[in-house]
mmCIF file of C-alpha atoms in Angstrom:
data_model
loop_
_atom_site.group_PDB
_atom_site.id
_atom_site.type_symbol
_atom_site.label_atom_id
_atom_site.label_comp_id
_atom_site.label_asym_id
_atom_site.label_seq_id
_atom_site.Cartn_x
_atom_site.Cartn_y
_atom_site.Cartn_z
ATOM 1 C CA MET A 1 14.363 11.267 37.008
ATOM 2 C CA LYS A 2 16.645 9.966 34.262
ATOM 3 C CA ASN A 3 13.758 8.031 32.705
ATOM 4 C CA ILE A 4 11.562 11.138 32.733
ATOM 5 C CA PHE A 5 14.210 13.168 30.928
ATOM 6 C CA ALA A 6 14.693 10.361 28.405
ATOM 7 C CA TYR A 7 10.983 10.315 27.569
ATOM 8 C CA LEU A 8 10.929 14.110 27.231
ATOM 9 C CA ILE A 9 13.856 14.001 24.801
ATOM 10 C CA LEU A 10 12.271 11.219 22.755
ATOM 11 C CA GLY A 11 8.975 13.094 22.686
ATOM 12 C CA SER A 12 10.584 16.290 21.439
ATOM 13 C CA LEU A 13 12.434 14.379 18.740
ATOM 14 C CA ALA A 14 9.199 12.752 17.576
ATOM 15 C CA ILE A 15 7.406 16.094 17.414
ATOM 16 C CA SER A 16 10.267 17.650 15.447
ATOM 17 C CA CYS A 17 9.932 14.954 12.763
ATOM 18 C CA ASN A 18 6.358 16.036 12.051
ATOM 19 C CA GLN A 19 6.671 19.541 10.596
ATOM 20 C CA SER A 20 2.978 20.100 9.976
ATOM 21 C CA LYS A 21 1.449 23.300 11.337
ATOM 22 C CA LEU A 22 -2.083 22.049 10.706
ATOM 23 C CA ILE A 23 -4.428 21.098 13.526
ATOM 24 C CA PRO A 24 -3.416 17.589 14.656
ATOM 25 C CA ILE A 25 -5.900 14.747 14.204
ATOM 26 C CA THR A 26 -5.220 11.918 16.628
ATOM 27 C CA PRO A 27 -5.728 8.258 15.726
ATOM 28 C CA ASP A 28 -8.627 6.248 17.050
ATOM 29 C CA VAL A 29 -6.427 3.173 17.403
ATOM 30 C CA ILE A 30 -2.657 2.635 17.582
ATOM 31 C CA THR A 31 -1.603 -0.923 16.852
ATOM 32 C CA GLU A 32 0.710 -3.099 18.840
ATOM 33 C CA ARG A 33 4.313 -2.805 17.697
ATOM 34 C CA THR A 34 6.041 -5.029 15.175
ATOM 35 C CA LEU A 35 9.536 -6.428 15.552
ATOM 36 C CA ASN A 36 11.453 -4.407 12.955
ATOM 37 C CA ASP A 37 10.183 -1.625 10.697
ATOM 38 C CA THR A 38 6.609 -1.077 9.518
ATOM 39 C CA ASP A 39 5.990 0.013 5.937
ATOM 40 C CA ASP A 40 2.646 -0.600 4.206
ATOM 41 C CA PRO A 41 -0.898 -1.601 5.254
ATOM 42 C CA ALA A 42 -3.764 -3.300 3.413
ATOM 43 C CA ILE A 43 -7.331 -3.716 4.654
ATOM 44 C CA TRP A 44 -9.475 -6.809 4.150
ATOM 45 C CA VAL A 45 -13.176 -6.212 4.806
ATOM 46 C CA ASN A 46 -14.868 -9.329 6.146
ATOM 47 C CA PRO A 47 -18.012 -9.777 4.002
ATOM 48 C CA GLN A 48 -19.832 -11.755 6.708
ATOM 49 C CA ASN A 49 -19.035 -9.433 9.610
ATOM 50 C CA ALA A 50 -17.279 -6.130 8.919
ATOM 51 C CA SER A 51 -16.302 -5.784 12.596
ATOM 52 C CA LYS A 52 -14.057 -8.842 12.086
ATOM 53 C CA SER A 53 -12.109 -7.202 9.269
ATOM 54 C CA ILE A 54 -8.311 -7.456 9.241
ATOM 55 C CA VAL A 55 -5.607 -4.858 8.642
ATOM 56 C CA PHE A 56 -2.414 -6.393 7.277
ATOM 57 C CA GLY A 57 0.891 -4.564 7.627
ATOM 58 C CA THR A 58 4.392 -5.287 6.392
ATOM 59 C CA ASP A 59 7.414 -5.397 8.687
ATOM 60 C CA LYS A 60 10.411 -5.039 6.399
ATOM 61 C CA GLU A 61 13.580 -6.848 7.367
ATOM 62 C CA THR A 62 15.310 -10.134 6.557
ATOM 63 C CA ASN A 63 13.284 -11.699 9.387
ATOM 64 C CA GLY A 64 10.190 -9.781 8.313
ATOM 65 C CA ALA A 65 6.498 -10.560 8.455
ATOM 66 C CA ILE A 66 3.040 -9.644 7.269
ATOM 67 C CA TYR A 67 1.290 -8.764 10.514
ATOM 68 C CA ALA A 68 -2.458 -9.190 10.883
ATOM 69 C CA PHE A 69 -4.248 -6.759 13.211
ATOM 70 C CA ASP A 70 -7.817 -6.673 14.399
ATOM 71 C CA LEU A 71 -9.715 -3.387 14.499
ATOM 72 C CA GLU A 72 -8.492 -2.746 18.037
ATOM 73 C CA GLY A 73 -4.903 -2.875 16.819
ATOM 74 C CA LYS A 74 -4.127 -6.224 18.428
ATOM 75 C CA ILE A 75 -1.883 -8.656 16.566
ATOM 76 C CA ILE A 76 -3.722 -11.769 15.319
ATOM 77 C CA GLU A 77 -0.853 -14.223 15.600
ATOM 78 C CA GLU A 78 -2.547 -17.150 13.801
ATOM 79 C CA LYS A 79 -3.069 -14.974 10.707
ATOM 80 C CA THR A 80 0.370 -13.320 10.748
ATOM 81 C CA ILE A 81 2.819 -14.597 8.122
ATOM 82 C CA ARG A 82 6.371 -14.738 9.467
ATOM 83 C CA ASN A 83 9.849 -15.550 8.115
ATOM 84 C CA ILE A 84 9.459 -13.380 5.011
ATOM 85 C CA GLN A 85 12.712 -11.987 3.648
ATOM 86 C CA ARG A 86 12.111 -8.231 3.581
ATOM 87 C CA PRO A 87 8.476 -7.795 2.630
ATOM 88 C CA ASN A 88 7.813 -4.292 1.390
ATOM 89 C CA ASN A 89 4.303 -3.517 0.137
ATOM 90 C CA VAL A 90 1.057 -5.454 0.453
ATOM 91 C CA ASP A 91 -2.350 -5.304 -1.231
ATOM 92 C CA VAL A 92 -5.746 -7.034 -1.051
ATOM 93 C CA GLU A 93 -8.095 -8.179 -3.815
ATOM 94 C CA TYR A 94 -11.484 -9.883 -3.685
ATOM 95 C CA GLY A 95 -12.959 -12.794 -5.616
ATOM 96 C CA PHE A 96 -9.941 -14.387 -7.311
ATOM 97 C CA GLN A 97 -11.167 -17.312 -9.443
ATOM 98 C CA LEU A 98 -9.282 -20.298 -8.039
ATOM 99 C CA ASN A 99 -11.235 -22.858 -10.088
ATOM 100 C CA ASP A 100 -14.609 -23.186 -11.829
ATOM 101 C CA SER A 101 -16.554 -23.177 -8.579
ATOM 102 C CA VAL A 102 -14.318 -21.475 -6.009
ATOM 103 C CA THR A 103 -13.310 -17.851 -5.563
ATOM 104 C CA VAL A 104 -11.086 -16.572 -2.753
ATOM 105 C CA ASP A 105 -9.971 -13.223 -1.440
ATOM 106 C CA VAL A 106 -6.206 -12.754 -1.539
ATOM 107 C CA ILE A 107 -3.300 -10.665 -0.326
ATOM 108 C CA ALA A 108 -0.153 -10.183 -2.378
ATOM 109 C CA PHE A 109 3.141 -8.742 -1.197
ATOM 110 C CA THR A 110 6.699 -8.316 -2.401
ATOM 111 C CA GLU A 111 9.575 -10.318 -0.927
ATOM 112 C CA ARG A 112 12.551 -8.254 -1.952
ATOM 113 C CA GLU A 113 15.477 -10.440 -0.926
ATOM 114 C CA LYS A 114 14.043 -13.384 -2.905
ATOM 115 C CA GLN A 115 13.166 -11.206 -5.949
ATOM 116 C CA GLN A 116 9.589 -12.442 -5.932
ATOM 117 C CA ILE A 117 5.991 -11.736 -5.021
ATOM 118 C CA ARG A 118 3.827 -13.856 -2.737
ATOM 119 C CA LEU A 119 0.107 -14.677 -2.862
ATOM 120 C CA PHE A 120 -2.014 -15.949 0.062
ATOM 121 C CA SER A 121 -5.735 -16.584 0.466
ATOM 122 C CA VAL A 122 -7.652 -14.579 3.083
ATOM 123 C CA PRO A 123 -8.741 -15.163 5.800
ATOM 124 C CA ASP A 124 -7.350 -18.708 6.024
ATOM 125 C CA MET A 125 -3.850 -17.461 5.094
ATOM 126 C CA LYS A 126 -2.912 -20.368 2.839
ATOM 127 C CA PRO A 127 -0.102 -19.840 0.283
ATOM 128 C CA LEU A 128 -1.283 -20.034 -3.331
ATOM 129 C CA ASP A 129 2.072 -19.403 -4.998
ATOM 130 C CA GLY A 130 4.134 -22.556 -4.461
ATOM 131 C CA GLY A 131 6.676 -20.498 -2.553
ATOM 132 C CA GLY A 132 6.650 -17.370 -4.705
ATOM 133 C CA PHE A 133 6.478 -15.907 -8.222
ATOM 134 C CA PRO A 134 9.768 -14.503 -9.602
ATOM 135 C CA VAL A 135 9.658 -10.938 -10.979
ATOM 136 C CA PHE A 136 11.907 -8.823 -13.240
ATOM 137 C CA GLU A 137 13.561 -12.013 -14.483
ATOM 138 C CA ASP A 138 14.784 -10.439 -17.725
ATOM 139 C CA GLU A 139 16.709 -7.636 -16.020
ATOM 140 C CA LYS A 140 20.508 -7.872 -16.150
ATOM 141 C CA VAL A 141 21.280 -5.486 -13.265
ATOM 142 C CA PHE A 142 20.699 -7.100 -9.874
ATOM 143 C CA GLU A 143 19.424 -3.912 -8.185
ATOM 144 C CA GLN A 144 16.693 -3.676 -10.825
ATOM 145 C CA LYS A 145 15.371 -7.115 -9.862
ATOM 146 C CA LEU A 146 14.472 -6.115 -6.276
ATOM 147 C CA PRO A 147 10.697 -5.643 -5.917
ATOM 148 C CA MET A 148 9.226 -2.978 -3.631
ATOM 149 C CA GLY A 149 5.739 -1.739 -4.490
ATOM 150 C CA ILE A 150 2.780 -3.870 -5.497
ATOM 151 C CA SER A 151 -0.893 -3.295 -6.238
ATOM 152 C CA LEU A 152 -3.536 -5.763 -7.372
ATOM 153 C CA TYR A 153 -5.978 -4.902 -10.159
ATOM 154 C CA LYS A 154 -9.177 -6.787 -10.938
ATOM 155 C CA SER A 155 -10.366 -5.834 -14.393
ATOM 156 C CA PRO A 156 -13.981 -4.635 -14.659
ATOM 157 C CA VAL A 157 -13.851 -5.824 -18.288
ATOM 158 C CA ASP A 158 -13.337 -9.575 -17.753
ATOM 159 C CA SER A 159 -12.530 -9.989 -14.002
ATOM 160 C CA SER A 160 -8.907 -10.925 -14.739
ATOM 161 C CA MET A 161 -6.545 -10.218 -11.854
ATOM 162 C CA TYR A 162 -3.176 -8.540 -12.269
ATOM 163 C CA ALA A 163 -0.245 -7.653 -10.038
ATOM 164 C CA ILE A 164 1.471 -4.367 -10.888
ATOM 165 C CA VAL A 165 4.967 -4.423 -9.389
ATOM 166 C CA GLY A 166 7.635 -1.763 -8.870
ATOM 167 C CA ARG A 167 11.262 -2.115 -7.786
ATOM 168 C CA LYS A 168 14.050 -0.499 -5.784
ATOM 169 C CA THR A 169 15.561 1.097 -8.863
ATOM 170 C CA GLY A 170 15.054 0.895 -12.599
ATOM 171 C CA PRO A 171 15.151 2.520 -16.030
ATOM 172 C CA SER A 172 13.584 5.822 -17.091
ATOM 173 C CA ASP A 173 10.804 3.929 -18.895
ATOM 174 C CA ASN A 174 9.084 0.579 -18.314
ATOM 175 C CA TYR A 175 9.762 0.825 -14.575
ATOM 176 C CA LEU A 176 6.648 -1.186 -13.689
ATOM 177 C CA TYR A 177 5.890 -4.768 -14.710
ATOM 178 C CA GLN A 178 2.305 -6.022 -14.901
ATOM 179 C CA TYR A 179 1.649 -9.728 -14.366
ATOM 180 C CA LYS A 180 -1.603 -11.569 -15.005
ATOM 181 C CA VAL A 181 -2.419 -13.916 -12.118
ATOM 182 C CA MET A 182 -4.227 -17.079 -13.271
ATOM 183 C CA ALA A 183 -5.287 -20.436 -11.877
ATOM 184 C CA ASP A 184 -5.792 -23.755 -13.626
ATOM 185 C CA SER A 185 -5.715 -27.440 -12.727
ATOM 186 C CA THR A 186 -1.969 -27.245 -12.024
ATOM 187 C CA GLY A 187 -2.213 -24.312 -9.629
ATOM 188 C CA VAL A 188 -1.749 -20.539 -9.681
ATOM 189 C CA LYS A 189 0.757 -18.910 -12.031
ATOM 190 C CA THR A 190 1.722 -15.484 -13.339
ATOM 191 C CA ASP A 191 2.376 -14.202 -16.838
ATOM 192 C CA LEU A 192 4.117 -10.936 -17.728
ATOM 193 C CA VAL A 193 1.706 -8.965 -19.924
ATOM 194 C CA ARG A 194 3.351 -5.548 -20.169
ATOM 195 C CA LYS A 195 6.030 -3.130 -19.003
ATOM 196 C CA PHE A 196 5.178 0.542 -18.561
ATOM 197 C CA GLY A 197 5.698 3.653 -16.486
ATOM 198 C CA LYS A 198 8.126 6.553 -16.496
ATOM 199 C CA PHE A 199 10.715 7.201 -13.799
ATOM 200 C CA SER A 200 12.426 10.556 -13.220
ATOM 201 C CA GLY A 201 15.631 9.008 -11.923
ATOM 202 C CA GLN A 202 15.195 10.844 -8.630
ATOM 203 C CA LYS A 203 14.865 8.775 -5.458
ATOM 204 C CA GLU A 204 12.634 5.723 -6.141
ATOM 205 C CA ILE A 205 9.155 4.393 -6.882
ATOM 206 C CA GLU A 206 7.445 2.427 -4.130
ATOM 207 C CA ALA A 207 3.793 3.354 -3.612
ATOM 208 C CA ILE A 208 1.372 1.960 -6.212
ATOM 209 C CA ALA A 209 -2.428 2.070 -5.993
ATOM 210 C CA VAL A 210 -5.113 0.953 -8.445
ATOM 211 C CA ASP A 211 -8.649 2.248 -8.902
ATOM 212 C CA ASP A 212 -10.367 -0.953 -10.062
ATOM 213 C CA GLU A 213 -13.661 0.670 -11.060
ATOM 214 C CA LYS A 214 -12.070 3.346 -13.226
ATOM 215 C CA GLY A 215 -9.254 1.105 -14.479
ATOM 216 C CA LEU A 216 -6.504 3.507 -13.413
ATOM 217 C CA VAL A 217 -3.157 3.050 -11.676
ATOM 218 C CA TYR A 218 -1.370 5.744 -9.669
ATOM 219 C CA TYR A 219 2.205 5.601 -8.401
ATOM 220 C CA SER A 220 4.581 7.924 -6.568
ATOM 221 C CA ASP A 221 7.686 9.039 -8.435
ATOM 222 C CA GLU A 222 8.904 10.171 -5.042
ATOM 223 C CA GLY A 223 10.846 13.294 -5.933
ATOM 224 C CA VAL A 224 8.612 14.506 -8.767
ATOM 225 C CA CYS A 225 4.873 13.762 -8.915
ATOM 226 C CA ILE A 226 2.047 11.252 -8.752
ATOM 227 C CA ARG A 227 1.929 9.490 -12.112
ATOM 228 C CA LYS A 228 -1.296 8.127 -13.589
ATOM 229 C CA TYR A 229 -1.810 5.426 -16.249
ATOM 230 C CA TYR A 230 -4.445 3.032 -17.470
ATOM 231 C CA ALA A 231 -4.419 -0.233 -15.524
ATOM 232 C CA GLU A 232 -6.063 -2.215 -18.340
ATOM 233 C CA PRO A 233 -3.168 -3.631 -20.425
ATOM 234 C CA ASN A 234 -4.819 -3.101 -23.831
ATOM 235 C CA MET A 235 -5.521 0.593 -23.127
ATOM 236 C CA GLY A 236 -1.922 1.522 -23.880
ATOM 237 C CA ASN A 237 1.079 2.843 -21.987
ATOM 238 C CA GLU A 238 0.633 6.586 -22.430
ATOM 239 C CA GLU A 239 0.959 8.631 -19.246
ATOM 240 C CA LEU A 240 -2.339 10.311 -18.415
ATOM 241 C CA SER A 241 -1.126 12.741 -15.773
ATOM 242 C CA CYS A 242 1.789 13.786 -13.560
ATOM 243 C CA PHE A 243 0.316 15.856 -10.742
ATOM 244 C CA GLY A 244 0.656 17.072 -7.162
ATOM 245 C CA THR A 245 4.272 18.241 -7.255
ATOM 246 C CA GLU A 246 3.782 21.638 -5.619
ATOM 247 C CA HIS A 247 1.917 20.197 -2.625
ATOM 248 C CA PHE A 248 4.752 18.075 -1.200
ATOM 249 C CA LEU A 249 7.736 19.052 0.918
ATOM 250 C CA GLN A 250 10.045 16.239 -0.214
ATOM 251 C CA ASP A 251 9.079 12.588 -0.705
ATOM 252 C CA ILE A 252 5.726 11.648 -2.216
ATOM 253 C CA GLU A 253 4.918 8.328 -0.584
ATOM 254 C CA GLY A 254 1.907 6.094 0.176
ATOM 255 C CA ILE A 255 -1.276 6.317 -1.908
ATOM 256 C CA ALA A 256 -4.772 5.286 -0.819
ATOM 257 C CA ILE A 257 -7.884 5.542 -3.006
ATOM 258 C CA ALA A 258 -11.209 6.157 -1.279
ATOM 259 C CA THR A 259 -14.012 5.069 -3.626
ATOM 260 C CA TYR A 260 -17.766 5.582 -3.410
ATOM 261 C CA SER A 261 -20.588 3.992 -5.392
ATOM 262 C CA ASP A 262 -21.550 7.315 -7.002
ATOM 263 C CA GLY A 263 -18.117 7.593 -8.635
ATOM 264 C CA GLU A 264 -16.850 10.218 -6.210
ATOM 265 C CA GLY A 265 -13.901 9.721 -3.920
ATOM 266 C CA TYR A 266 -10.409 10.804 -2.970
ATOM 267 C CA ILE A 267 -6.749 10.091 -3.654
ATOM 268 C CA ILE A 268 -4.937 10.355 -0.296
ATOM 269 C CA VAL A 269 -1.135 10.627 -0.473
ATOM 270 C CA SER A 270 1.530 10.776 2.237
ATOM 271 C CA ASP A 271 3.661 13.951 2.326
ATOM 272 C CA GLN A 272 6.325 12.091 4.252
ATOM 273 C CA GLN A 273 8.696 14.708 5.687
ATOM 274 C CA GLN A 274 5.933 17.277 6.199
ATOM 275 C CA GLY A 275 4.043 14.803 8.346
ATOM 276 C CA GLN A 276 0.821 15.397 6.431
ATOM 277 C CA PHE A 277 -1.486 13.709 3.936
ATOM 278 C CA ASN A 278 -2.601 15.508 0.788
ATOM 279 C CA ILE A 279 -6.122 14.792 -0.428
ATOM 280 C CA PHE A 280 -6.966 15.028 -4.134
ATOM 281 C CA SER A 281 -10.242 14.535 -5.972
ATOM 282 C CA ARG A 282 -10.653 11.053 -7.403
ATOM 283 C CA LYS A 283 -12.660 12.556 -10.257
ATOM 284 C CA ASP A 284 -10.181 15.138 -11.625
ATOM 285 C CA ASN A 285 -7.144 14.858 -9.278
ATOM 286 C CA ILE A 286 -7.521 18.472 -8.140
ATOM 287 C CA PHE A 287 -5.961 19.225 -4.740
ATOM 288 C CA ILE A 288 -8.594 19.532 -1.987
ATOM 289 C CA LYS A 289 -6.686 19.931 1.273
ATOM 290 C CA ALA A 290 -3.978 18.572 3.570
ATOM 291 C CA VAL A 291 -4.455 16.981 6.977
ATOM 292 C CA ASN A 292 -2.084 16.388 9.880
ATOM 293 C CA LEU A 293 -2.632 12.882 11.262
ATOM 294 C CA THR A 294 0.362 13.141 13.665
ATOM 295 C CA THR A 295 2.218 10.243 12.025
ATOM 296 C CA LEU A 296 5.984 10.208 11.606
ATOM 297 C CA GLU A 297 7.656 9.508 8.253
ATOM 298 C CA THR A 298 4.681 7.649 6.767
ATOM 299 C CA ASP A 299 5.446 5.285 3.892
ATOM 300 C CA GLY A 300 2.279 3.310 3.148
ATOM 301 C CA CYS A 301 -1.415 3.979 3.771
ATOM 302 C CA GLU A 302 -4.747 2.391 2.862
ATOM 303 C CA VAL A 303 -8.443 3.181 3.084
ATOM 304 C CA VAL A 304 -11.888 1.580 2.870
ATOM 305 C CA THR A 305 -15.118 3.582 2.788
ATOM 306 C CA VAL A 306 -17.597 1.056 4.234
ATOM 307 C CA PRO A 307 -18.663 1.172 7.908
ATOM 308 C CA LEU A 308 -16.798 -1.402 9.999
ATOM 309 C CA ASN A 309 -17.864 -0.904 13.623
ATOM 310 C CA ASP A 310 -18.666 1.828 16.149
ATOM 311 C CA THR A 311 -15.069 3.097 16.040
ATOM 312 C CA PHE A 312 -15.021 3.321 12.243
ATOM 313 C CA PRO A 313 -18.590 4.172 11.179
ATOM 314 C CA ASN A 314 -17.412 6.124 8.118
ATOM 315 C CA GLY A 315 -14.744 3.699 6.956
ATOM 316 C CA LEU A 316 -11.131 3.158 7.972
ATOM 317 C CA PHE A 317 -7.913 4.954 7.037
ATOM 318 C CA ALA A 318 -4.718 3.133 8.084
ATOM 319 C CA ALA A 319 -1.255 4.704 7.978
ATOM 320 C CA MET A 320 2.214 3.444 8.781
ATOM 321 C CA ASN A 321 3.924 5.272 11.644
ATOM 322 C CA ASP A 322 7.691 5.259 12.101
ATOM 323 C CA GLU A 323 7.531 3.736 15.582
ATOM 324 C CA LYS A 324 6.993 0.125 14.466
ATOM 325 C CA ASN A 325 3.224 0.519 14.391
ATOM 326 C CA PHE A 326 0.201 1.678 12.395
ATOM 327 C CA TYR A 327 -2.394 4.356 13.135
ATOM 328 C CA PHE A 328 -6.110 3.750 12.432
ATOM 329 C CA TYR A 329 -8.634 6.591 11.909
ATOM 330 C CA ASP A 330 -12.317 6.799 11.241
ATOM 331 C CA LEU A 331 -12.370 8.135 7.677
ATOM 332 C CA GLY A 332 -14.790 10.875 8.672
ATOM 333 C CA LYS A 333 -12.000 12.549 10.665
ATOM 334 C CA LEU A 334 -10.038 13.197 7.476
ATOM 335 C CA MET A 335 -12.946 14.642 5.561
ATOM 336 C CA ASP A 336 -14.582 16.865 8.222
#
């Protein structure tokens, strides 16, 4: 009987954390649990067989990891990267030019306690970074050297790849650093190409997402709005928009960009304490609707719009859930 009462209490606490009054949409898949504390997912679509795609997810602690999950939510141990010192956010990019004849898909993630970012090839999971690329090296205040958010951008202009990196705290301007990621005969290296991005001073900036096709970067100034800038370095550092404020209860968190070949799509953003996700138009950033996906305290989320298998025929939306796991949904569930 004691166990029954314990489960009932835990269940009521979980429900109370999700304040949404919208119709609940249940996940198609719930992943196996991680060791510590999930935070941010990234989805790699296997070009040879989409049903063999991988969802990566960070587990943020000193003994952290980048977990690899199959589409049934099972941990793929041989593709999981362990012994990472507090990984925070993770992102995927395709077709990085490793040399004249070889391109590889990659994941990048922040390693906060080492003040660096990491880069691995996918799906063979080989490190390409010689142990890591330092970030925010010119900052004098230690807390402003601690990376959190990251998003990769592949330029449609010249196919250059960039890592846009945020941190635990920082100044009111130039909060984000953008690094060009390059390879030559000596290996892969990074070069700081610009600093940009306003910060309100409230809470923090973690979630960053890039729309490669449109050359735009979005990030969550958690207590204020979703900020929008050009991702192409030579397009300037002027803020293009600060939107969404009135649609969030408290923290504005994870951002996922659903893109379609006709230029349409959606910006999907976690309304963390409300337990909902707000959906905005990719075209003009107008609010469309909110959905209740039954997650608790969601930080990161990610989306792909291509069919993967019978469970995800309309694409996959992945969201962190505050029970050491991730929830997977067929994208059609969000848009119905």
